Every structure is written in structure tokens, then in C-alpha cells.
Amino acid sequence: SAVISQKPSRDICQRGTSLTIQCQVDSQVTMMFWYRQQPGQSLTLIATANQGSEATYESGFVIDKFPISRPNLTFSTLTVSNMSPEDSSIYLCSVEAVRGYGYTFGSGTRLTVV
Amino acid sequence: DAKTTQPNSMESNEEEPVHLPCNHSTISGTDYIHWYRQLPSQGPEYVIHGLTSNVNNRMASLAIAEDRKSSTLILHRATLRDAAVYYCILRDWGDNQGGKLIFGQGTELSVKP
């Protein structure tokens, strides 16, 4: 299965600032997925990122708040913009390395906004 | 999206089998049944998946009802390291959902020594 490197693993940020999270995969994948996990909750899909096209956002998530880049088939970034304490969560990226089989998840970025 | 229903929590004793149920009464013919687990402070990890037939791998077994409206993840001998949240998710093979996984609340499994 694919191996994902996600950075940073954690950060503490001031409200009103932005943080960019990086996701690097050791193989080429068509789709990359970004999730948010709020404290004590399950994972919520933010968006799907395809290489060469704009990301597709789920209901409740907008590009201005969570811009995503996907410059090639092994890399993606998620930016959390104009942060507020409500953005304090774990953010995870995921890929489906082989279609129809298991998805792999990064270890997550634990974000605290103060 | 087809939905799944799982108990919020279950308890098990170490070295005993664990049966984690999942109901998916609105499953479609192109939905695969996936199971993932999330250990504390880690991202989810793939456990097993199946379509119609029962499946076994080194981690677990998946028993699928004949009408596919329910399934059971079986851990044959629970260990303390199996304490996690287990998610049952339907994955549309036909990509009608764009390949995405939609997580429910999952079952929090605790294992007692």
C-alpha cells in the first residue's frame, strides 16, 4: 500500500493566520482526499483533490477557507485560512493507492488555534 | 450516500473473539463493504473489505449477510492493541461517489485484560 508523509505533525497557531499542510505520497495516485477530525468526533471529508483540476469540496467547506493545491500525482497541500479556535482539529490526507482496495491515511496534523 | 449503522461502543475481554456488527440496509449492488480502524492518536488504517462473500485476512474476518444488508467484523482473539474505533463504510465501486469514503461514528471497542 501507499506510504503517506504528512507535515507538520502538529502546530499551534494564532487566530487570523493561515497554515499550509503538506501531504506527500510515495506513489502516483489519481485522487487525494482531505479530512478534518474535530475533537472526539469522526472524520469529515473536506474535499477531493485531482491533479490538474480544481478540488471538489463537500457541503459546508469552501475554497476560500480551505484552498487546496495538487501540482502533481504525488503531492497536495491544504491551507486552513484565517483561522479561528473552531478550526482546532486534526487534518488528515488519504489516498486510494489501488482502486477498489484499501485507502491509506496520513498520520494527521494536529492543529490548535489560540 | 448509502448509510451504515453501528453500535457506539462495545467491550471485550482479551484473547476472546469480538463480533462488531454493521447494518447497511440501503446498500446498492455496486457498494463494497469496507472496515477501517483508528487507534488512539493515529490515522485510520484499512482492516478488510468485501462485496458478497465472506473474507479473511491476517487482521480479521468479514462475514456478510446473504442479503448484504448487514455485516460483521470478527476479531478472532482480541488483544489490548485492538482497542480502537472501528468504522464500517460503503465504498461505491462504480465511483458514483467519486471514490470518496464517508465515515460514520463508528464503534469504540475497549478490550479488558
PDB file of C-alpha atoms in Angstrom, chain A residues 31 33 35 37 40-45 48 58 92 94 96 99-108 110, chain B residues 32 34 36 38 41-46 49 87 91-95 98-106:
ATOM      1  CA  MET A  31      -7.237  11.279  -6.201  1.00  0.00           C
ATOM      2  CA  PHE A  33      -8.680  13.296  -0.049  1.00  0.00           C
ATOM      3  CA  TYR A  35     -10.412  15.149   6.076  1.00  0.00           C
ATOM      4  CA  GLN A  37     -11.460  15.306  12.653  1.00  0.00           C
ATOM      5  CA  GLY A  40     -13.919  13.409  19.936  1.00  0.00           C
ATOM      6  CA  GLN A  41     -15.597  13.183  16.547  1.00  0.00           C
ATOM      7  CA  SER A  42     -15.400  11.035  13.449  1.00  0.00           C
ATOM      8  CA  LEU A  43     -13.716  12.096  10.218  1.00  0.00           C
ATOM      9  CA  THR A  44     -15.438  14.591   7.930  1.00  0.00           C
ATOM     10  CA  LEU A  45     -14.411  14.826   4.293  1.00  0.00           C
ATOM     11  CA  THR A  48     -11.245  15.627  -3.114  1.00  0.00           C
ATOM     12  CA  GLU A  58     -18.071  18.827   0.315  1.00  0.00           C
ATOM     13  CA  LEU A  92      -5.663  14.106   7.536  1.00  0.00           C
ATOM     14  CA  SER A  94      -5.797   9.978   2.314  1.00  0.00           C
ATOM     15  CA  GLU A  96      -6.656   5.086  -2.662  1.00  0.00           C
ATOM     16  CA  ARG A  99      -8.694   1.244  -6.960  1.00  0.00           C
ATOM     17  CA  GLY A 100     -11.171  -0.865  -5.100  1.00  0.00           C
ATOM     18  CA  TYR A 101      -8.776  -1.723  -2.300  1.00  0.00           C
ATOM     19  CA  GLY A 102      -7.810  -0.117   0.949  1.00  0.00           C
ATOM     20  CA  TYR A 103      -7.259   3.561   1.431  1.00  0.00           C
ATOM     21  CA  THR A 104      -4.162   4.802   3.216  1.00  0.00           C
ATOM     22  CA  PHE A 105      -4.224   7.723   5.631  1.00  0.00           C
ATOM     23  CA  GLY A 106      -1.545  10.079   6.783  1.00  0.00           C
ATOM     24  CA  SER A 107      -0.796  10.327  10.476  1.00  0.00           C
ATOM     25  CA  GLY A 108      -2.537  13.686  10.631  1.00  0.00           C
ATOM     26  CA  ARG A 110      -2.978  18.308  14.976  1.00  0.00           C
TER      27      ARG A 110
ATOM     28  CA  TYR B  32     -18.186  -2.682  -1.322  1.00  0.00           C
ATOM     29  CA  HIS B  34     -15.008  -1.566   3.949  1.00  0.00           C
ATOM     30  CA  TYR B  36     -11.208   0.675   8.980  1.00  0.00           C
ATOM     31  CA  GLN B  38      -8.437   4.173  14.206  1.00  0.00           C
ATOM     32  CA  SER B  41      -3.674   9.359  18.140  1.00  0.00           C
ATOM     33  CA  GLN B  42      -3.305   7.722  14.724  1.00  0.00           C
ATOM     34  CA  GLY B  43      -4.927   7.996  11.313  1.00  0.00           C
ATOM     35  CA  PRO B  44      -7.395   5.295  10.261  1.00  0.00           C
ATOM     36  CA  GLU B  45      -5.969   2.044   8.917  1.00  0.00           C
ATOM     37  CA  TYR B  46      -7.540  -0.388   6.489  1.00  0.00           C
ATOM     38  CA  HIS B  49     -13.265  -5.232   2.653  1.00  0.00           C
ATOM     39  CA  TYR B  87     -15.631   2.151  11.099  1.00  0.00           C
ATOM     40  CA  ARG B  91     -17.413   2.243  -0.966  1.00  0.00           C
ATOM     41  CA  ASP B  92     -19.153   2.597  -4.338  1.00  0.00           C
ATOM     42  CA  TRP B  93     -17.171   0.532  -6.811  1.00  0.00           C
ATOM     43  CA  GLY B  94     -18.972   2.295  -9.629  1.00  0.00           C
ATOM     44  CA  ASP B  95     -17.400   5.563  -8.458  1.00  0.00           C
ATOM     45  CA  GLY B  98     -16.082   9.882  -6.801  1.00  0.00           C
ATOM     46  CA  GLY B  99     -14.155   7.281  -4.866  1.00  0.00           C
ATOM     47  CA  LYS B 100     -14.549   9.017  -1.543  1.00  0.00           C
ATOM     48  CA  LEU B 101     -15.021   7.359   1.842  1.00  0.00           C
ATOM     49  CA  ILE B 102     -17.710   8.815   4.073  1.00  0.00           C
ATOM     50  CA  PHE B 103     -17.185   7.977   7.744  1.00  0.00           C
ATOM     51  CA  GLY B 104     -19.967   7.379  10.253  1.00  0.00           C
ATOM     52  CA  GLN B 105     -19.498   7.491  14.014  1.00  0.00           C
ATOM     53  CA  GLY B 106     -18.021   4.013  14.302  1.00  0.00           C
TER      54      GLY B 106
END
